[in-house]
Structures are given as structure tokens and as C-alpha cells.
CSV table of C-alpha atoms in Angstrom, one decimal:
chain,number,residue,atom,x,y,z
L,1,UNK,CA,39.0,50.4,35.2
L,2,UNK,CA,38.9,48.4,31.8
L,3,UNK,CA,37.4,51.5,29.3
L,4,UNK,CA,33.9,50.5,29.8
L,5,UNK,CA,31.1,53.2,30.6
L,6,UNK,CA,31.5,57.1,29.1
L,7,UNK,CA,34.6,59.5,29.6
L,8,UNK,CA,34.6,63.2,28.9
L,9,UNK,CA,36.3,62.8,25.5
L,10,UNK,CA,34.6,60.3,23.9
L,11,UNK,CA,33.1,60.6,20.7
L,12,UNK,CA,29.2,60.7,19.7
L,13,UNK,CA,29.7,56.9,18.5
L,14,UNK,CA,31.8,55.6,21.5
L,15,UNK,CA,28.9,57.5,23.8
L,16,UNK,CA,26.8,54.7,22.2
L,17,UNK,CA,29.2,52.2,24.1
L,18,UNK,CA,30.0,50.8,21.0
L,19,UNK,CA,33.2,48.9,20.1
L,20,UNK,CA,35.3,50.7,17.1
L,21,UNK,CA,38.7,49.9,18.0
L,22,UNK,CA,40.7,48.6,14.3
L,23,UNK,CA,43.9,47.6,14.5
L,24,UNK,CA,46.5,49.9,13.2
L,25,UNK,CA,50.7,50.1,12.7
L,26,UNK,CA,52.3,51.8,15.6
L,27,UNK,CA,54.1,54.9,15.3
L,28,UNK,CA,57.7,54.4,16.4
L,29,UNK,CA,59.3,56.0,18.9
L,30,UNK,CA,56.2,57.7,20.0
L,31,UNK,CA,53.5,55.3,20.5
L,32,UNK,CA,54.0,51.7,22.2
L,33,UNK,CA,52.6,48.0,21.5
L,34,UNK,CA,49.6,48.3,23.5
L,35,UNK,CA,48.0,51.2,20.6
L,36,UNK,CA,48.1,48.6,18.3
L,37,UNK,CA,47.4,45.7,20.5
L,38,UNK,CA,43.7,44.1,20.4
L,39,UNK,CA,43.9,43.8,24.0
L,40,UNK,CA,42.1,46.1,26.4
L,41,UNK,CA,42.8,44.1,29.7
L,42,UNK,CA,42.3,40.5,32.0
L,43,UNK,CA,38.9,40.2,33.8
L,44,UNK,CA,37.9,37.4,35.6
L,45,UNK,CA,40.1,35.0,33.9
L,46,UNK,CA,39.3,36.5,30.6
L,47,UNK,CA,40.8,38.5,27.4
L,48,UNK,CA,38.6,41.3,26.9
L,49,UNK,CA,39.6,42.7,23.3
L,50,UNK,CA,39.1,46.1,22.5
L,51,UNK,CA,37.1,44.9,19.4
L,52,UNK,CA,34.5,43.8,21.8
L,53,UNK,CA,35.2,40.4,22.5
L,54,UNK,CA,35.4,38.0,25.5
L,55,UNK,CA,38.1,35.7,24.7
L,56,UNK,CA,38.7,32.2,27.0
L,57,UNK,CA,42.4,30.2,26.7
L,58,UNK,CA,41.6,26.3,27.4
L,59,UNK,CA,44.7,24.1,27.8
L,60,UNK,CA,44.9,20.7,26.9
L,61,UNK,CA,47.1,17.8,27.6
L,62,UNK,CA,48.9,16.4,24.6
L,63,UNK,CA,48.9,13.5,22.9
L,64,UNK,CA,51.6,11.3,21.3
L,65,UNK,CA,50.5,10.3,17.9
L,66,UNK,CA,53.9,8.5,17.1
L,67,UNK,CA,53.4,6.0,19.5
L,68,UNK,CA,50.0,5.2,18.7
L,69,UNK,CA,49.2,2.7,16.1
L,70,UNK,CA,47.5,3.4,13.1
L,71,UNK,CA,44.1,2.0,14.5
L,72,UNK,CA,44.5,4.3,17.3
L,73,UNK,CA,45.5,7.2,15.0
L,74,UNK,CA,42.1,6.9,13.4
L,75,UNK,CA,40.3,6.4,16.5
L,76,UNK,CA,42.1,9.9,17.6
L,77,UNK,CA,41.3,11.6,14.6
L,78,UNK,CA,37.3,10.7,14.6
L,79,UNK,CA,37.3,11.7,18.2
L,80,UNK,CA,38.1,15.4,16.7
L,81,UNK,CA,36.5,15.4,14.0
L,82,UNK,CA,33.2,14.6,16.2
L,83,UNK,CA,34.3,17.5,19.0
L,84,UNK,CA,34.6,19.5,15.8
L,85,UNK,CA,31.2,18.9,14.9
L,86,UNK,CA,29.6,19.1,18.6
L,87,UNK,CA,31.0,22.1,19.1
L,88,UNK,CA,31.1,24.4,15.7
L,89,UNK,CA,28.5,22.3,13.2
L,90,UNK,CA,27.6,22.9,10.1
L,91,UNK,CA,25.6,26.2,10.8
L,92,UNK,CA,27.1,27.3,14.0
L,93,UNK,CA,28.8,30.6,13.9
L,94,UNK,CA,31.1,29.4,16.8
L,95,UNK,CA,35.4,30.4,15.7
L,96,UNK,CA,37.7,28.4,17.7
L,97,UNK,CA,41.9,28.9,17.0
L,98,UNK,CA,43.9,26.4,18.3
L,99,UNK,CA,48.2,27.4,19.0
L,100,UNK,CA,50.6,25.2,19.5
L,101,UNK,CA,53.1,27.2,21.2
L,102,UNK,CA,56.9,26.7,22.8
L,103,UNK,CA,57.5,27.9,25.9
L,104,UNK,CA,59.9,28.0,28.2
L,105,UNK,CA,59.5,25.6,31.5
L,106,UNK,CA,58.6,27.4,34.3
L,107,UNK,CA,61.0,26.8,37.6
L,108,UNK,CA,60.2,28.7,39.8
L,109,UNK,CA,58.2,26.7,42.3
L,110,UNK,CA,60.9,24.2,41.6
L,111,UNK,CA,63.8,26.7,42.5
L,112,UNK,CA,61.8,28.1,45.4
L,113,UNK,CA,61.2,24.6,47.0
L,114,UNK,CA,65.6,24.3,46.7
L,115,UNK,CA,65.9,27.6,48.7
L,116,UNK,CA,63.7,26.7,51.0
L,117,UNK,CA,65.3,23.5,51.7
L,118,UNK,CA,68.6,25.4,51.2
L,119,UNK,CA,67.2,27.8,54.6
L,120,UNK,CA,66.7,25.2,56.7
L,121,UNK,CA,69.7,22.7,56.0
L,122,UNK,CA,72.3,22.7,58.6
L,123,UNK,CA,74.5,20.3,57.3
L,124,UNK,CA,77.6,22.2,55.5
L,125,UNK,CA,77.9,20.0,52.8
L,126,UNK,CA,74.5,19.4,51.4
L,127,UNK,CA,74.3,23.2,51.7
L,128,UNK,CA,76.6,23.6,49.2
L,129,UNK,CA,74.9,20.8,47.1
L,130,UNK,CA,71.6,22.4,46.9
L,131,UNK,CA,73.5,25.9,45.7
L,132,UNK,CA,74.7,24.3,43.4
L,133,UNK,CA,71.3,23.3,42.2
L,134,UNK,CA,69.9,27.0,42.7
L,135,UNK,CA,72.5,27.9,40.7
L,136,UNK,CA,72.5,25.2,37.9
L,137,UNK,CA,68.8,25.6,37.7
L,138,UNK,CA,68.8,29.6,37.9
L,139,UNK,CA,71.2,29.1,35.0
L,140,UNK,CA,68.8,26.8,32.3
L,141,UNK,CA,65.9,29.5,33.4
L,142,UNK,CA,68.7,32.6,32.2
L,143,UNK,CA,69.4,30.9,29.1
L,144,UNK,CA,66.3,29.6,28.3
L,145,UNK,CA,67.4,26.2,27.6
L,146,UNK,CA,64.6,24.1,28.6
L,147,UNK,CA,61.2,24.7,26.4
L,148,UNK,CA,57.7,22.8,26.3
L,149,UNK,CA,55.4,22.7,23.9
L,150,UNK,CA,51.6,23.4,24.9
L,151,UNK,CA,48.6,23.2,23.2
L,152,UNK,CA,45.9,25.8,23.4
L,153,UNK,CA,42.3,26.4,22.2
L,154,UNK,CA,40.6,29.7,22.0
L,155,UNK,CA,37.5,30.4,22.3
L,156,UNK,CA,35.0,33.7,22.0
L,157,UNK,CA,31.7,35.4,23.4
L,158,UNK,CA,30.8,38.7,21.9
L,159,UNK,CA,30.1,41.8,24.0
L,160,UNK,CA,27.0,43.6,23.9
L,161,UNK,CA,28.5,46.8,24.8
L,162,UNK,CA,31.2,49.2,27.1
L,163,UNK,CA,28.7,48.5,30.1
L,164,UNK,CA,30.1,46.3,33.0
L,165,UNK,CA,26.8,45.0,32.7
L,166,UNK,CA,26.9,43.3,29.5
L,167,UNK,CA,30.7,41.9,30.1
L,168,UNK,CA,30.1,40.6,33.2
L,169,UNK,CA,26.5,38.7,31.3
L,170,UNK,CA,29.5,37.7,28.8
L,171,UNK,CA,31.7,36.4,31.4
L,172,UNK,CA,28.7,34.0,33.0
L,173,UNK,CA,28.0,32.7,29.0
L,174,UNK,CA,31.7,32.0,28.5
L,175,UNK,CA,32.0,30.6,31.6
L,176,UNK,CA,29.3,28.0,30.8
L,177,UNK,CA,30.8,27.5,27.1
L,178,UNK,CA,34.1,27.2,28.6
L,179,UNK,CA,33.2,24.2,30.9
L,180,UNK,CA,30.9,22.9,27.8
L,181,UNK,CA,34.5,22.6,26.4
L,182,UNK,CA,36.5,21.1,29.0
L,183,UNK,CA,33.7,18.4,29.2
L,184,UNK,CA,33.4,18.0,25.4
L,185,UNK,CA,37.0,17.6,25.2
L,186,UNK,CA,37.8,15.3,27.9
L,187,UNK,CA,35.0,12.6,27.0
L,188,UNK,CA,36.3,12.6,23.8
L,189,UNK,CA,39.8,11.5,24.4
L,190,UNK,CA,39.0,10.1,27.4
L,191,UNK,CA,40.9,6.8,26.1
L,192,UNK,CA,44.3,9.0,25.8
L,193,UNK,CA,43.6,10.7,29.7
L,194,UNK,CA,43.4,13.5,28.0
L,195,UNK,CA,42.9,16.7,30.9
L,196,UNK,CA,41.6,20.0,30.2
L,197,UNK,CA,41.8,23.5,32.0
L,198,UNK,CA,40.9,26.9,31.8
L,199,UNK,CA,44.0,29.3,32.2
L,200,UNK,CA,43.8,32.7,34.8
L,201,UNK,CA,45.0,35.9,35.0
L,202,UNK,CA,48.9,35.6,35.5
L,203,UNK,CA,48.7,32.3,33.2
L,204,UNK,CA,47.5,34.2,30.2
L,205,UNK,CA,50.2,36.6,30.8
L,206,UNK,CA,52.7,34.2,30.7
L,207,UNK,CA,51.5,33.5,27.2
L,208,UNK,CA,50.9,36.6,26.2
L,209,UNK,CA,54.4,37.6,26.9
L,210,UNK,CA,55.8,34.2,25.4
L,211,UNK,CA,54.0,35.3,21.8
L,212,UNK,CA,55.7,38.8,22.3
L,213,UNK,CA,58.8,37.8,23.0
L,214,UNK,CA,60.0,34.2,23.5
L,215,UNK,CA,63.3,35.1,25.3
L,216,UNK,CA,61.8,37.4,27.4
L,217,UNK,CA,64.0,39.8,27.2
């Protein structure tokens, strides 16, 4: 299902389950994005890269710096400077990446509650109120108008090898580092409320698609 195990074709090296995937330009018109793509597939919440790596997304809460004042600012920028060290250190061979990204705000619960209420209306006139919201709000989605900024941090376990075995060992160590994170995080800006989570299947895709191609189109 995700490449792991032997296949007919293989070669002698990739019979050793090892990982030699390296990136490579695509050949247009004949080959797509996913033969250059790191990304094998989504398992159990998880990237799993064709280099041989478990990869977690953590999303965070933001926080305002511009209306903090320059006591807090420093307070703030301890507070990471100390989750820094807790969590790489000076010998620790531990790679985090943090994005920043813009995104585009997702409606669709939003525009699904409006049908729903849209169903069930009887009265004529508000009927044609919500419509016009369906409508106004189906619009801003179309056009991307409306964007949000969230704030990511990714983090890594390293697989073994192409045995379901090892990635599913990989998925229990990443989902103990990954709740080491959220903990780490939260306690540390637990003056700003800051909230932490770990983001699933359809979640990643969303981003995933949003760092292909913003419009979406």
C-alpha cells in the first residue's frame, strides 16, 4: 500500500529495504509532480517521505508581539529560546522547520451550517436572506479573498527500513515526541494561552495543496 516490503522489479539495494529515493527535475509532459516529490504517502496522521522519514505537522496558536510590551517581548523570546534548548540542545541531532504559511479560510462547515438552516426555513423571506449568504460566502471562497496565516512546526523520526514493521515502531516514537512537543510548547507560553495540535490526514492535505498551489486552481 505505501512501497514498503519487496516487488518483483526491485533492485538488489531496494531488496535490502533500503531508502535511495534523491530528488530529481521532472520531465515535462511525461512525468508528473509526484516523481519528484519527497512524498510517498499519509499514514496514521504522518508524512512518510520517500527518503525514509516519518515527518509530524504540529500547529500552534499565534501570538501578537505588537501588542505586547517590550518586557513581555523578552519574556516571549526566553520562553523560545528555552523550548529551543529543551528540545534540540547543544548535542541533539533533533531538525525542527518551522513555516509560517497563508492560507485561505476554510468555510465550509460555515456554508454547510447556512444550507442546512436554509433546508429547514419556512419563512420566504429569511430564505432568501440566507441565499444570499450561501451565495456571498460561496463567492469570498471562489475568489479566495479571505486568507489566514498559520504557524507550523515540523518535526522528524527516521525509518529503519521499507518494513511496516519499522514505520509503524516510528509512528509510536513520533507519536510520543510529538506530544513531548505539544506539552513543551504549551507550558512555555502558557502566559500567552498558547494551544497546540497535531494535524491529520485531510489537514496535511490541505497544506500540502496550499504550498503547491495557493489558488487552488
Amino acid at each position: 500500500m505505501f512501497g514498503f516490503g519487496k516487488k518483483k522489479k526491485d533492485t538488489q539495494k531496494e531488496n535490502k529495504l533500503e531508502f535511495t529515493f534523491k530528488p530529481r527535475p521532472i520531465n515535462k509532459g511525461k512525468e508528473t509532480i509526484d516523481d519528484m516529490s519527497l512524498i510517498k504517502s499519509i499514514y496514521q496522521g504522518y508524512i512518510v517521505t520517500k527518503t525514509g522519514y516519518l515527518v509530524a505537522i504540529i500547529e500552534t496558536t499565534g501570538i501578537n508581539l505588537e501588542l505586547l510590551s517590550e518586557e513581555e517581548q523578552t519574556y516571549t523570546f526566553e520562553a523560545y529560546n528555552t523550548f529551543l534548548m529543551n528540545t534540540l540542545g547543544d548535542s541533539s541531532k533533533e531538525k525542527q522547520q518551522y513555516l509560517d504559511i497563508t492560507m485561505p479560510v476554510n468555510f465550509d462547515d460555515y456554508i454547510l451550517a447556512y444550507k442546512k438552516r436554509y433546508l429547514e426555513e419556512n419563512n420566504p423571506a429569511r430564505k432568501q436572506l440566507i441565499a444570499s449568504y450561501i451565495d456571498y460566502f460561496n463567492n469570498k471562497v471562489y475568489r479566495n479573498e479571505m486568507s489566514t496565516k498559520r504557524h507550523l512546526l515540523v518535526i522528524r523520526e527516521k525509518i529503519t527500513d521499507k518494513s511496516l514493521t519499522s514505520l509503524d515502531k516510528k509512528v509510536s516514537d513520533l507519536d510520543e515526541k510529538v506530544n513531548h512537543y505539544i506539552n513543551r510548547l504549551e507550558d512555555a507560553f502558557e502566559q500567552h494561552d498558547l494551544q497546540a495540535k497535531k494535524l491529520y490526514g485531510d489537514e496535511i492535505i490541505a497544506v500540502l495543496k496550499n504550498l503547491f498551489n495557493y489558488n487552488g486552481k
